[in-house]
Each structure stands twice: as structure tokens, then as C-alpha cells.
Amino acid sequence: MGTETPRLVEPTVALESAFRSLVEDYRAADEGRYQNIPELAGDDFDAYVRRLDEKSRGIGLRPGHVPQTTFWLVRGGTTIVATSRLRHRLTPALEQEGGHIGYDVSPSERRKGYGTRLLALTLEKARARGLQRVLVTCDTDNVASARIIQKNGGQLAGEVISARSGKPVS
Ligand SMILES: CC(C)(COP(=O)(O)OP(=O)(O)OC[C@H]1O[C@@H](n2cnc3c(N)ncnc32)[C@H](O)[C@@H]1OP(=O)(O)O)[C@@H](O)C(=O)NCCC(=O)NCCS
């Protein structure tokens, strides 16, 4: 992670070029499906940030969706190295898969400890919202994510078969 301590911030239009670089990083790694990135590129960035803010405040949610706050992990004030999403409460679907927190590290920034730091900082946000117990789910074959959860004090709560992927999720 180097000497710079990354900061967790809520989306802001001031970081548009950093966000566009992040999108390019996913594109280059052929991982455009993560965090709705394809829908954004070339899009109205102000509107995107506004939409994220509305989602956080529970405005205009799709049926069955709960408020969700997005965070960006920013290094040196100019580079978004990772993103996370904090669901304010669970639904039956999220209890099965998804949980309270989702996270992704930019492909070129992986294996530097950011994933571990990102979950730690997002857990702080969850606690600040009054969440005592937080559910984080991951595919059982996602070794890195399982390790991140473990390093943040996570305890295995169970295992289910994903309705989405047909794979085991814990
Ligand atoms: C999973 C993910 C978030 C990991 O992020 P990261 O920044 O590379 O994680 P860290 O650097 O903090 O590493 C955490 C641990 O996983 C290990 N790890 C990281 N990548 C790994 C890999 N590809 N294979 C095996 N272990 C790996 C690290 O060595 C570290 O363990 P250690 O502390 O025992 O050495 C990242 O790969 C990612 O965004 N993947 C795609 C999206 C995803 O899977 N999100 C999670 C959904 S639940």
C-alpha cells in the first residue's frame, strides 16, 4: 500500500477523471461488469454521482432494493484504487447473497492490501450507521475475498448455493 494512507470518500464530481481512469483499468482487464461500470463510461458523470447519492438516501430505489451508500478508496487524493457499497439493511435476497457490503479493487491495484483496508474502513461506516453485525458474502472459491473477510474478523455464518451463479457462497 506504500506510505500513503488511502481515504474512503463518498462519490464526488471532483474525482471524475480518477473515476474514468478506474473504468479504463477495468476495461483493460476485461472486467467491465463490475460495479455497473459499463453503463457509466461516456455517460453524464454529474448525473451518475447524483444517482449514487439518491441511492444512498433511498430515493428512486428499484422495488425490493434498499438504500446503499457507495464509497471510493482514494490514494493521494487523485487515484481511486477501490470501491465499496454498503447496504443499509438486508433483504431476503441479500441475506442469501450480497450481504451488507460489496467491494472491488481496481485490477491493477490488487494484492497491495487495499481490499483488506477497504473492508475495514467500510465496516467503520457500517458501525457508524449503527449496524452491530454485518453480513459479507463471497463465493467459496474467492480465496482473496475470503481472506479479506477473515482478516477483518469475519466468522463463517453459513453456506448457500447461489441462485445467480449456481456456485456455493458463504
Ligand atoms: C477480492 C479482491 C477485492 C481482493 O483485493 P486485494 O486488494 O487484492 O486484496 P488484499 O491485497 O487486501 O489481499 C487480501 C488477502 O488475499 C490474498 N490474495 C489477494 N489476491 C489473491 C489471489 N488472486 N489469490 C490468492 N490470494 C490472494 C492476499 O495475499 C491477502 O492475503 P494475506 O494477507 O494472507 O497475504 C479483488 O481481487 C477484487 O476486486 N476481485 C474482484 C471482485 C471481488 O471478488 N470482490 C469481492 C466480492 S465478495
Short mmCIF file of N, CA and C and ligand atoms in Angstrom, two decimals:
data_model
loop_
_atom_site.label_atom_id
_atom_site.label_comp_id
_atom_site.label_asym_id
_atom_site.label_seq_id
_atom_site.Cartn_x
_atom_site.Cartn_y
_atom_site.Cartn_z
N MET A 1 0.84 -1.20 0.00
CA MET A 1 0.00 0.00 0.00
C MET A 1 0.87 1.26 0.00
N GLY A 2 2.15 1.09 0.29
CA GLY A 2 3.05 2.25 0.31
C GLY A 2 2.85 3.07 1.57
N THR A 3 3.38 4.25 1.55
CA THR A 3 3.35 5.08 2.75
C THR A 3 2.07 5.91 2.85
N GLU A 4 1.40 6.08 1.70
CA GLU A 4 0.21 6.91 1.73
C GLU A 4 -0.98 6.14 2.27
N THR A 5 -1.68 6.74 3.20
CA THR A 5 -2.86 6.09 3.73
C THR A 5 -4.05 6.47 2.84
N PRO A 6 -4.69 5.48 2.23
CA PRO A 6 -5.83 5.82 1.38
C PRO A 6 -7.03 6.26 2.22
N ARG A 7 -7.85 7.09 1.64
CA ARG A 7 -9.03 7.60 2.36
C ARG A 7 -10.30 7.09 1.70
N LEU A 8 -11.31 6.85 2.51
CA LEU A 8 -12.60 6.40 1.98
C LEU A 8 -13.51 7.63 1.86
N VAL A 9 -13.98 7.89 0.65
CA VAL A 9 -14.84 9.07 0.45
C VAL A 9 -16.11 8.66 -0.28
N GLU A 10 -17.13 9.50 -0.15
CA GLU A 10 -18.33 9.28 -0.94
C GLU A 10 -18.10 9.90 -2.33
N PRO A 11 -18.78 9.35 -3.34
CA PRO A 11 -18.56 9.83 -4.70
C PRO A 11 -18.73 11.35 -4.84
N THR A 12 -17.84 11.94 -5.62
CA THR A 12 -17.91 13.38 -5.85
C THR A 12 -17.51 13.66 -7.31
N VAL A 13 -18.13 14.69 -7.89
CA VAL A 13 -17.82 15.02 -9.28
C VAL A 13 -16.38 15.48 -9.43
N ALA A 14 -15.78 15.92 -8.32
CA ALA A 14 -14.38 16.38 -8.37
C ALA A 14 -13.43 15.25 -8.77
N LEU A 15 -13.87 14.00 -8.61
CA LEU A 15 -12.99 12.88 -8.92
C LEU A 15 -13.35 12.23 -10.27
N GLU A 16 -13.93 13.03 -11.16
CA GLU A 16 -14.35 12.43 -12.43
C GLU A 16 -13.18 11.79 -13.18
N SER A 17 -12.07 12.49 -13.30
CA SER A 17 -11.00 11.90 -14.12
C SER A 17 -10.42 10.67 -13.43
N ALA A 18 -10.38 10.69 -12.11
CA ALA A 18 -9.92 9.49 -11.38
C ALA A 18 -10.88 8.33 -11.65
N PHE A 19 -12.16 8.64 -11.69
CA PHE A 19 -13.14 7.59 -11.92
C PHE A 19 -13.02 7.04 -13.33
N ARG A 20 -12.77 7.94 -14.28
CA ARG A 20 -12.63 7.48 -15.67
C ARG A 20 -11.40 6.57 -15.81
N SER A 21 -10.35 6.88 -15.09
CA SER A 21 -9.16 6.01 -15.13
C SER A 21 -9.49 4.65 -14.55
N LEU A 22 -10.29 4.65 -13.50
CA LEU A 22 -10.71 3.39 -12.89
C LEU A 22 -11.49 2.54 -13.90
N VAL A 23 -12.40 3.19 -14.62
CA VAL A 23 -13.19 2.49 -15.64
C VAL A 23 -12.26 1.88 -16.68
N GLU A 24 -11.26 2.66 -17.10
CA GLU A 24 -10.30 2.16 -18.10
C GLU A 24 -9.55 0.95 -17.58
N ASP A 25 -9.22 0.99 -16.31
CA ASP A 25 -8.49 -0.12 -15.71
C ASP A 25 -9.32 -1.41 -15.77
N TYR A 26 -10.61 -1.28 -15.46
CA TYR A 26 -11.50 -2.45 -15.54
C TYR A 26 -11.63 -2.91 -16.98
N ARG A 27 -11.77 -1.93 -17.88
CA ARG A 27 -11.90 -2.24 -19.30
C ARG A 27 -10.70 -3.02 -19.79
N ALA A 28 -9.50 -2.49 -19.46
CA ALA A 28 -8.26 -3.11 -19.92
C ALA A 28 -8.15 -4.54 -19.40
N ALA A 29 -8.69 -4.75 -18.20
CA ALA A 29 -8.63 -6.09 -17.61
C ALA A 29 -9.84 -6.93 -18.01
N ASP A 30 -10.69 -6.35 -18.86
CA ASP A 30 -11.90 -7.03 -19.32
C ASP A 30 -12.80 -7.39 -18.15
N GLU A 31 -12.94 -6.46 -17.22
CA GLU A 31 -13.79 -6.70 -16.06
C GLU A 31 -14.88 -5.64 -15.97
N GLY A 32 -15.35 -5.21 -17.13
CA GLY A 32 -16.32 -4.12 -17.17
C GLY A 32 -17.62 -4.39 -16.44
N ARG A 33 -17.86 -5.66 -16.13
CA ARG A 33 -19.15 -5.96 -15.50
C ARG A 33 -19.21 -5.49 -14.05
N TYR A 34 -18.04 -5.23 -13.45
CA TYR A 34 -18.07 -4.88 -12.04
C TYR A 34 -18.65 -3.49 -11.79
N GLN A 35 -19.39 -3.40 -10.72
CA GLN A 35 -19.98 -2.16 -10.19
C GLN A 35 -20.62 -1.28 -11.27
N ASN A 36 -21.36 -1.89 -12.15
CA ASN A 36 -22.13 -1.17 -13.17
C ASN A 36 -21.28 -0.26 -14.03
N ILE A 37 -20.02 -0.59 -14.15
CA ILE A 37 -19.12 0.32 -14.85
C ILE A 37 -19.47 0.54 -16.32
N PRO A 38 -19.90 -0.48 -17.08
CA PRO A 38 -20.15 -0.22 -18.50
C PRO A 38 -21.20 0.85 -18.72
N GLU A 39 -22.17 0.88 -17.86
CA GLU A 39 -23.28 1.81 -18.01
C GLU A 39 -22.78 3.26 -17.88
N LEU A 40 -21.63 3.45 -17.28
CA LEU A 40 -21.15 4.79 -16.96
C LEU A 40 -20.30 5.44 -18.01
N ALA A 41 -19.43 4.65 -18.60
CA ALA A 41 -18.41 5.24 -19.45
C ALA A 41 -19.07 6.09 -20.52
N GLY A 42 -18.57 7.29 -20.68
CA GLY A 42 -19.10 8.19 -21.69
C GLY A 42 -20.44 8.78 -21.29
N ASP A 43 -20.84 8.54 -20.09
CA ASP A 43 -22.14 8.97 -19.62
C ASP A 43 -22.03 10.32 -18.92
N ASP A 44 -23.16 10.81 -18.45
CA ASP A 44 -23.20 12.08 -17.72
C ASP A 44 -22.73 11.83 -16.29
N PHE A 45 -21.52 12.26 -15.98
CA PHE A 45 -20.92 11.92 -14.70
C PHE A 45 -21.64 12.58 -13.52
N ASP A 46 -22.04 13.82 -13.72
CA ASP A 46 -22.77 14.51 -12.64
C ASP A 46 -24.04 13.73 -12.29
N ALA A 47 -24.71 13.26 -13.35
CA ALA A 47 -25.96 12.51 -13.12
C ALA A 47 -25.65 11.20 -12.40
N TYR A 48 -24.53 10.58 -12.75
CA TYR A 48 -24.14 9.32 -12.10
C TYR A 48 -23.92 9.54 -10.60
N VAL A 49 -23.15 10.56 -10.28
CA VAL A 49 -22.86 10.85 -8.86
C VAL A 49 -24.16 11.20 -8.13
N ARG A 50 -25.03 11.91 -8.80
CA ARG A 50 -26.32 12.26 -8.20
C ARG A 50 -27.14 11.00 -7.92
N ARG A 51 -27.10 10.08 -8.88
CA ARG A 51 -27.86 8.83 -8.71
C ARG A 51 -27.33 8.02 -7.53
N LEU A 52 -26.02 7.99 -7.40
CA LEU A 52 -25.43 7.26 -6.27
C LEU A 52 -25.86 7.89 -4.95
N ASP A 53 -25.88 9.22 -4.94
CA ASP A 53 -26.29 9.92 -3.72
C ASP A 53 -27.76 9.63 -3.41
N GLU A 54 -28.58 9.60 -4.45
CA GLU A 54 -30.00 9.29 -4.24
C GLU A 54 -30.18 7.87 -3.71
N LYS A 55 -29.39 6.94 -4.26
CA LYS A 55 -29.47 5.55 -3.78
C LYS A 55 -29.13 5.50 -2.30
N SER A 56 -28.17 6.31 -1.92
CA SER A 56 -27.75 6.34 -0.52
C SER A 56 -28.86 6.88 0.37
N ARG A 57 -29.62 7.81 -0.20
CA ARG A 57 -30.70 8.42 0.60
C ARG A 57 -32.05 7.72 0.39
N GLY A 58 -32.00 6.62 -0.37
CA GLY A 58 -33.22 5.81 -0.54
C GLY A 58 -34.21 6.41 -1.53
N ILE A 59 -33.72 7.28 -2.40
CA ILE A 59 -34.60 7.92 -3.39
C ILE A 59 -34.57 7.15 -4.70
N GLY A 60 -35.77 6.90 -5.24
CA GLY A 60 -35.88 6.26 -6.56
C GLY A 60 -35.35 4.84 -6.61
N LEU A 61 -35.46 4.13 -5.50
CA LEU A 61 -34.95 2.75 -5.48
C LEU A 61 -35.84 1.82 -6.30
N ARG A 62 -35.20 0.82 -6.89
CA ARG A 62 -35.99 -0.20 -7.59
C ARG A 62 -36.71 -1.04 -6.56
N PRO A 63 -37.87 -1.62 -6.93
CA PRO A 63 -38.61 -2.43 -5.97
C PRO A 63 -37.71 -3.52 -5.38
N GLY A 64 -37.80 -3.69 -4.08
CA GLY A 64 -37.02 -4.74 -3.43
C GLY A 64 -35.59 -4.31 -3.09
N HIS A 65 -35.21 -3.10 -3.52
CA HIS A 65 -33.86 -2.62 -3.20
C HIS A 65 -33.89 -1.75 -1.94
N VAL A 66 -32.78 -1.76 -1.23
CA VAL A 66 -32.68 -0.95 0.00
C VAL A 66 -31.64 0.15 -0.23
N PRO A 67 -31.64 1.19 0.60
CA PRO A 67 -30.64 2.24 0.42
C PRO A 67 -29.23 1.68 0.48
N GLN A 68 -28.37 2.23 -0.35
CA GLN A 68 -26.99 1.74 -0.44
C GLN A 68 -26.05 2.93 -0.63
N THR A 69 -25.03 3.01 0.20
CA THR A 69 -24.05 4.09 0.07
C THR A 69 -22.79 3.54 -0.60
N THR A 70 -22.33 4.28 -1.60
CA THR A 70 -21.11 3.90 -2.32
C THR A 70 -19.93 4.67 -1.73
N PHE A 71 -18.79 3.99 -1.65
CA PHE A 71 -17.56 4.65 -1.19
C PHE A 71 -16.44 4.39 -2.19
N TRP A 72 -15.56 5.37 -2.29
CA TRP A 72 -14.36 5.20 -3.12
C TRP A 72 -13.14 5.27 -2.20
N LEU A 73 -12.21 4.35 -2.41
CA LEU A 73 -10.96 4.38 -1.66
C LEU A 73 -9.96 5.14 -2.53
N VAL A 74 -9.52 6.29 -2.00
CA VAL A 74 -8.72 7.23 -2.80
C VAL A 74 -7.29 7.33 -2.27
N ARG A 75 -6.35 7.16 -3.18
CA ARG A 75 -4.93 7.29 -2.80
C ARG A 75 -4.40 8.62 -3.33
N GLY A 76 -3.71 9.33 -2.45
CA GLY A 76 -3.06 10.57 -2.86
C GLY A 76 -4.02 11.63 -3.38
N GLY A 77 -5.27 11.49 -3.05
CA GLY A 77 -6.26 12.48 -3.45
C GLY A 77 -6.66 12.41 -4.91
N THR A 78 -6.00 11.56 -5.70
CA THR A 78 -6.25 11.61 -7.14
C THR A 78 -6.51 10.25 -7.79
N THR A 79 -6.30 9.17 -7.08
CA THR A 79 -6.48 7.85 -7.69
C THR A 79 -7.49 7.03 -6.90
N ILE A 80 -8.52 6.56 -7.60
CA ILE A 80 -9.48 5.67 -6.94
C ILE A 80 -8.95 4.25 -7.11
N VAL A 81 -8.58 3.63 -6.01
CA VAL A 81 -8.00 2.28 -6.11
C VAL A 81 -9.04 1.19 -5.88
N ALA A 82 -10.16 1.54 -5.30
CA ALA A 82 -11.16 0.51 -4.98
C ALA A 82 -12.50 1.18 -4.66
N THR A 83 -13.55 0.39 -4.72
CA THR A 83 -14.88 0.92 -4.38
C THR A 83 -15.62 -0.08 -3.49
N SER A 84 -16.51 0.45 -2.68
CA SER A 84 -17.36 -0.45 -1.89
C SER A 84 -18.78 0.09 -1.85
N ARG A 85 -19.68 -0.78 -1.50
CA ARG A 85 -21.09 -0.42 -1.40
C ARG A 85 -21.65 -0.98 -0.10
N LEU A 86 -22.26 -0.11 0.66
CA LEU A 86 -22.82 -0.51 1.96
C LEU A 86 -24.34 -0.46 1.89
N ARG A 87 -24.94 -1.64 1.99
CA ARG A 87 -26.41 -1.71 2.03
C ARG A 87 -26.85 -1.43 3.47
N HIS A 88 -27.83 -0.56 3.63
CA HIS A 88 -28.19 -0.11 4.98
C HIS A 88 -28.93 -1.18 5.76
N ARG A 89 -29.57 -2.10 5.05
CA ARG A 89 -30.18 -3.24 5.73
C ARG A 89 -30.28 -4.40 4.75
N LEU A 90 -30.61 -5.56 5.30
CA LEU A 90 -30.67 -6.75 4.46
C LEU A 90 -32.08 -6.98 3.94
N THR A 91 -32.16 -7.67 2.84
CA THR A 91 -33.42 -8.20 2.33
C THR A 91 -33.24 -9.71 2.29
N PRO A 92 -34.31 -10.47 2.10
CA PRO A 92 -34.11 -11.93 2.00
C PRO A 92 -33.09 -12.28 0.92
N ALA A 93 -33.11 -11.56 -0.19
CA ALA A 93 -32.15 -11.86 -1.27
C ALA A 93 -30.72 -11.55 -0.83
N LEU A 94 -30.52 -10.42 -0.17
CA LEU A 94 -29.16 -10.06 0.28
C LEU A 94 -28.68 -10.99 1.39
N GLU A 95 -29.62 -11.52 2.15
CA GLU A 95 -29.21 -12.48 3.19
C GLU A 95 -28.61 -13.73 2.56
N GLN A 96 -29.12 -14.08 1.39
CA GLN A 96 -28.59 -15.25 0.68
C GLN A 96 -27.27 -14.92 0.01
N GLU A 97 -27.23 -13.78 -0.64
CA GLU A 97 -26.04 -13.42 -1.41
C GLU A 97 -25.97 -11.91 -1.55
N GLY A 98 -24.80 -11.38 -1.27
CA GLY A 98 -24.62 -9.92 -1.40
C GLY A 98 -24.30 -9.30 -0.06
N GLY A 99 -25.12 -9.65 0.94
CA GLY A 99 -24.88 -9.14 2.29
C GLY A 99 -24.96 -7.62 2.38
N HIS A 100 -24.36 -7.08 3.45
CA HIS A 100 -24.38 -5.63 3.64
C HIS A 100 -23.35 -4.91 2.75
N ILE A 101 -22.22 -5.57 2.52
CA ILE A 101 -21.12 -4.85 1.87
C ILE A 101 -20.62 -5.60 0.64
N GLY A 102 -20.45 -4.85 -0.45
CA GLY A 102 -19.81 -5.38 -1.64
C GLY A 102 -18.55 -4.56 -1.92
N TYR A 103 -17.54 -5.15 -2.49
CA TYR A 103 -16.32 -4.38 -2.75
C TYR A 103 -15.54 -4.93 -3.93
N ASP A 104 -14.79 -4.05 -4.55
CA ASP A 104 -13.94 -4.40 -5.69
C ASP A 104 -12.69 -3.54 -5.65
N VAL A 105 -11.57 -4.16 -5.96
CA VAL A 105 -10.32 -3.40 -6.08
C VAL A 105 -9.98 -3.30 -7.56
N SER A 106 -9.54 -2.14 -7.97
CA SER A 106 -9.15 -1.91 -9.36
C SER A 106 -8.12 -2.97 -9.78
N PRO A 107 -8.30 -3.61 -10.95
CA PRO A 107 -7.44 -4.75 -11.31
C PRO A 107 -5.94 -4.49 -11.15
N SER A 108 -5.47 -3.30 -11.52
CA SER A 108 -4.02 -3.07 -11.44
C SER A 108 -3.55 -2.73 -10.02
N GLU A 109 -4.49 -2.64 -9.08
CA GLU A 109 -4.12 -2.26 -7.70
C GLU A 109 -4.31 -3.42 -6.72
N ARG A 110 -4.50 -4.59 -7.27
CA ARG A 110 -4.76 -5.74 -6.37
C ARG A 110 -3.49 -6.26 -5.73
N ARG A 111 -3.67 -7.03 -4.67
CA ARG A 111 -2.57 -7.67 -3.94
C ARG A 111 -1.62 -6.65 -3.31
N LYS A 112 -2.18 -5.52 -2.94
CA LYS A 112 -1.37 -4.50 -2.25
C LYS A 112 -1.98 -4.19 -0.88
N GLY A 113 -2.98 -4.96 -0.50
CA GLY A 113 -3.60 -4.74 0.80
C GLY A 113 -4.82 -3.82 0.77
N TYR A 114 -5.16 -3.28 -0.41
CA TYR A 114 -6.28 -2.33 -0.46
C TYR A 114 -7.61 -2.99 -0.13
N GLY A 115 -7.79 -4.24 -0.59
CA GLY A 115 -9.05 -4.92 -0.32
C GLY A 115 -9.30 -5.05 1.18
N THR A 116 -8.26 -5.41 1.89
CA THR A 116 -8.36 -5.59 3.35
C THR A 116 -8.69 -4.25 4.01
N ARG A 117 -7.99 -3.21 3.57
CA ARG A 117 -8.19 -1.86 4.13
C ARG A 117 -9.61 -1.35 3.79
N LEU A 118 -10.01 -1.61 2.57
CA LEU A 118 -11.33 -1.16 2.12
C LEU A 118 -12.44 -1.74 2.97
N LEU A 119 -12.36 -3.05 3.24
CA LEU A 119 -13.42 -3.64 4.06
C LEU A 119 -13.35 -3.07 5.48
N ALA A 120 -12.14 -2.88 6.01
CA ALA A 120 -12.02 -2.33 7.36
C ALA A 120 -12.68 -0.96 7.45
N LEU A 121 -12.41 -0.10 6.48
CA LEU A 121 -12.97 1.26 6.50
C LEU A 121 -14.48 1.24 6.26
N THR A 122 -14.94 0.32 5.41
CA THR A 122 -16.38 0.26 5.15
C THR A 122 -17.11 -0.29 6.38
N LEU A 123 -16.46 -1.20 7.10
CA LEU A 123 -17.05 -1.70 8.35
C LEU A 123 -17.20 -0.57 9.37
N GLU A 124 -16.23 0.35 9.37
CA GLU A 124 -16.35 1.51 10.28
C GLU A 124 -17.59 2.33 9.93
N LYS A 125 -17.83 2.48 8.63
CA LYS A 125 -19.02 3.23 8.19
C LYS A 125 -20.29 2.49 8.61
N ALA A 126 -20.24 1.16 8.51
CA ALA A 126 -21.41 0.36 8.89
C ALA A 126 -21.69 0.55 10.38
N ARG A 127 -20.63 0.53 11.19
CA ARG A 127 -20.81 0.72 12.64
C ARG A 127 -21.34 2.10 12.93
N ALA A 128 -20.83 3.07 12.21
CA ALA A 128 -21.29 4.46 12.41
C ALA A 128 -22.78 4.58 12.11
N ARG A 129 -23.28 3.69 11.27
CA ARG A 129 -24.71 3.69 10.95
C ARG A 129 -25.51 2.86 11.96
N GLY A 130 -24.80 2.29 12.91
CA GLY A 130 -25.48 1.53 13.96
C GLY A 130 -25.62 0.06 13.68
N LEU A 131 -24.97 -0.42 12.61
CA LEU A 131 -25.05 -1.86 12.33
C LEU A 131 -24.10 -2.60 13.27
N GLN A 132 -24.65 -3.51 14.06
CA GLN A 132 -23.82 -4.24 15.03
C GLN A 132 -23.18 -5.46 14.39
N ARG A 133 -23.98 -6.17 13.63
CA ARG A 133 -23.47 -7.35 12.93
C ARG A 133 -23.62 -7.09 11.44
N VAL A 134 -22.55 -7.39 10.72
CA VAL A 134 -22.54 -7.10 9.29
C VAL A 134 -22.33 -8.41 8.53
N LEU A 135 -23.18 -8.62 7.53
CA LEU A 135 -23.05 -9.83 6.71
C LEU A 135 -22.27 -9.50 5.44
N VAL A 136 -21.20 -10.23 5.21
CA VAL A 136 -20.43 -10.09 3.98
C VAL A 136 -20.39 -11.47 3.33
N THR A 137 -20.78 -11.57 2.08
CA THR A 137 -20.79 -12.89 1.46
C THR A 137 -19.74 -12.95 0.36
N CYS A 138 -19.25 -14.14 0.09
CA CYS A 138 -18.36 -14.29 -1.08
C CYS A 138 -18.44 -15.73 -1.59
N ASP A 139 -18.14 -15.89 -2.86
CA ASP A 139 -18.09 -17.24 -3.43
C ASP A 139 -17.04 -18.03 -2.67
N THR A 140 -17.32 -19.29 -2.39
CA THR A 140 -16.36 -20.05 -1.58
C THR A 140 -15.02 -20.21 -2.30
N ASP A 141 -15.03 -20.06 -3.63
CA ASP A 141 -13.73 -20.18 -4.34
C ASP A 141 -13.02 -18.83 -4.50
N ASN A 142 -13.58 -17.78 -3.91
CA ASN A 142 -12.92 -16.48 -3.97
C ASN A 142 -11.96 -16.36 -2.77
N VAL A 143 -10.79 -16.95 -2.95
CA VAL A 143 -9.82 -17.07 -1.86
C VAL A 143 -9.44 -15.70 -1.29
N ALA A 144 -9.20 -14.74 -2.19
CA ALA A 144 -8.75 -13.41 -1.73
C ALA A 144 -9.83 -12.74 -0.89
N SER A 145 -11.07 -12.81 -1.38
CA SER A 145 -12.15 -12.16 -0.65
C SER A 145 -12.39 -12.85 0.69
N ALA A 146 -12.32 -14.18 0.69
CA ALA A 146 -12.49 -14.92 1.96
C ALA A 146 -11.42 -14.50 2.96
N ARG A 147 -10.22 -14.30 2.46
CA ARG A 147 -9.09 -13.90 3.32
C ARG A 147 -9.33 -12.47 3.88
N ILE A 148 -9.85 -11.62 3.03
CA ILE A 148 -10.13 -10.24 3.46
C ILE A 148 -11.17 -10.25 4.59
N ILE A 149 -12.19 -11.07 4.42
CA ILE A 149 -13.25 -11.16 5.42
C ILE A 149 -12.66 -11.68 6.73
N GLN A 150 -11.86 -12.73 6.60
CA GLN A 150 -11.22 -13.35 7.77
C GLN A 150 -10.32 -12.33 8.49
N LYS A 151 -9.52 -11.60 7.73
CA LYS A 151 -8.59 -10.64 8.34
C LYS A 151 -9.31 -9.49 9.03
N ASN A 152 -10.57 -9.29 8.65
CA ASN A 152 -11.36 -8.25 9.30
C ASN A 152 -12.25 -8.83 10.41
N GLY A 153 -11.91 -10.01 10.86
CA GLY A 153 -12.63 -10.59 11.99
C GLY A 153 -13.89 -11.33 11.63
N GLY A 154 -14.08 -11.62 10.34
CA GLY A 154 -15.31 -12.29 9.92
C GLY A 154 -15.37 -13.73 10.38
N GLN A 155 -16.59 -14.15 10.69
CA GLN A 155 -16.80 -15.55 11.07
C GLN A 155 -17.80 -16.16 10.12
N LEU A 156 -17.54 -17.40 9.74
CA LEU A 156 -18.41 -18.06 8.79
C LEU A 156 -19.81 -18.24 9.38
N ALA A 157 -20.81 -17.72 8.66
CA ALA A 157 -22.17 -17.83 9.17
C ALA A 157 -22.94 -18.94 8.46
N GLY A 158 -22.44 -19.40 7.33
CA GLY A 158 -23.17 -20.45 6.62
C GLY A 158 -22.77 -20.49 5.16
N GLU A 159 -23.34 -21.43 4.47
CA GLU A 159 -23.01 -21.57 3.05
C GLU A 159 -24.30 -21.86 2.30
N VAL A 160 -24.51 -21.19 1.18
CA VAL A 160 -25.70 -21.45 0.37
C VAL A 160 -25.26 -21.61 -1.09
N ILE A 161 -26.14 -22.15 -1.88
CA ILE A 161 -25.87 -22.23 -3.32
C ILE A 161 -26.51 -21.00 -3.96
N SER A 162 -25.70 -20.27 -4.70
CA SER A 162 -26.17 -19.03 -5.31
C SER A 162 -27.24 -19.29 -6.37
N ALA A 163 -28.33 -18.53 -6.29
CA ALA A 163 -29.35 -18.63 -7.32
C ALA A 163 -28.83 -17.98 -8.61
N ARG A 164 -27.83 -17.10 -8.45
CA ARG A 164 -27.28 -16.36 -9.59
C ARG A 164 -26.28 -17.22 -10.37
N SER A 165 -25.30 -17.77 -9.61
CA SER A 165 -24.21 -18.46 -10.30
C SER A 165 -24.28 -19.98 -10.17
N GLY A 166 -25.12 -20.47 -9.26
CA GLY A 166 -25.19 -21.92 -9.01
C GLY A 166 -23.98 -22.42 -8.22
N LYS A 167 -23.15 -21.46 -7.76
CA LYS A 167 -21.94 -21.84 -7.00
C LYS A 167 -22.17 -21.64 -5.51
N PRO A 168 -21.39 -22.34 -4.69
CA PRO A 168 -21.54 -22.11 -3.25
C PRO A 168 -21.06 -20.71 -2.84
N VAL A 169 -21.80 -20.13 -1.91
CA VAL A 169 -21.48 -18.79 -1.40
C VAL A 169 -21.47 -18.88 0.11
N SER A 170 -20.50 -18.26 0.79
CA SER A 170 -20.52 -18.30 2.25
C SER A 170 -20.44 -16.89 2.80
C1 LIG B 1 -11.08 -9.93 -3.99
C2 LIG B 1 -10.36 -8.58 -4.10
C3 LIG B 1 -11.26 -7.50 -3.51
C4 LIG B 1 -9.02 -8.65 -3.34
O1 LIG B 1 -8.45 -7.36 -3.26
P1 LIG B 1 -6.91 -7.13 -2.93
O2 LIG B 1 -6.68 -5.67 -2.78
O3 LIG B 1 -6.09 -7.85 -3.95
O4 LIG B 1 -6.76 -7.85 -1.52
P2 LIG B 1 -5.56 -7.73 -0.49
O5 LIG B 1 -4.35 -7.21 -1.20
O6 LIG B 1 -6.03 -6.98 0.69
O7 LIG B 1 -5.31 -9.24 -0.13
C5 LIG B 1 -6.08 -9.92 0.82
C6 LIG B 1 -5.53 -11.32 1.00
O8 LIG B 1 -5.88 -12.12 -0.14
C7 LIG B 1 -4.71 -12.64 -0.73
N1 LIG B 1 -4.91 -12.58 -2.17
C8 LIG B 1 -5.15 -11.49 -2.92
N2 LIG B 1 -5.33 -11.84 -4.19
C9 LIG B 1 -5.20 -13.18 -4.24
C10 LIG B 1 -5.29 -14.14 -5.27
N3 LIG B 1 -5.55 -13.77 -6.54
N4 LIG B 1 -5.10 -15.43 -4.96
C11 LIG B 1 -4.85 -15.81 -3.69
N5 LIG B 1 -4.77 -14.95 -2.65
C12 LIG B 1 -4.94 -13.65 -2.94
C13 LIG B 1 -3.59 -11.73 -0.30
O9 LIG B 1 -2.36 -12.37 -0.33
C14 LIG B 1 -4.03 -11.39 1.11
O10 LIG B 1 -3.78 -12.44 1.99
P3 LIG B 1 -2.58 -12.37 3.05
O11 LIG B 1 -2.81 -11.14 3.85
O12 LIG B 1 -2.73 -13.62 3.80
O13 LIG B 1 -1.33 -12.28 2.23
C15 LIG B 1 -10.01 -8.26 -5.58
O14 LIG B 1 -9.30 -9.34 -6.13
C16 LIG B 1 -11.23 -7.98 -6.43
O15 LIG B 1 -11.69 -6.85 -6.51
N6 LIG B 1 -11.76 -9.02 -7.09
C17 LIG B 1 -12.93 -8.91 -7.92
C18 LIG B 1 -14.18 -8.54 -7.16
C19 LIG B 1 -14.46 -9.42 -5.97
O16 LIG B 1 -14.22 -10.61 -5.98
N7 LIG B 1 -14.97 -8.78 -4.92
C20 LIG B 1 -15.32 -9.44 -3.70
C21 LIG B 1 -16.71 -9.99 -3.81
S1 LIG B 1 -17.15 -10.80 -2.29
#
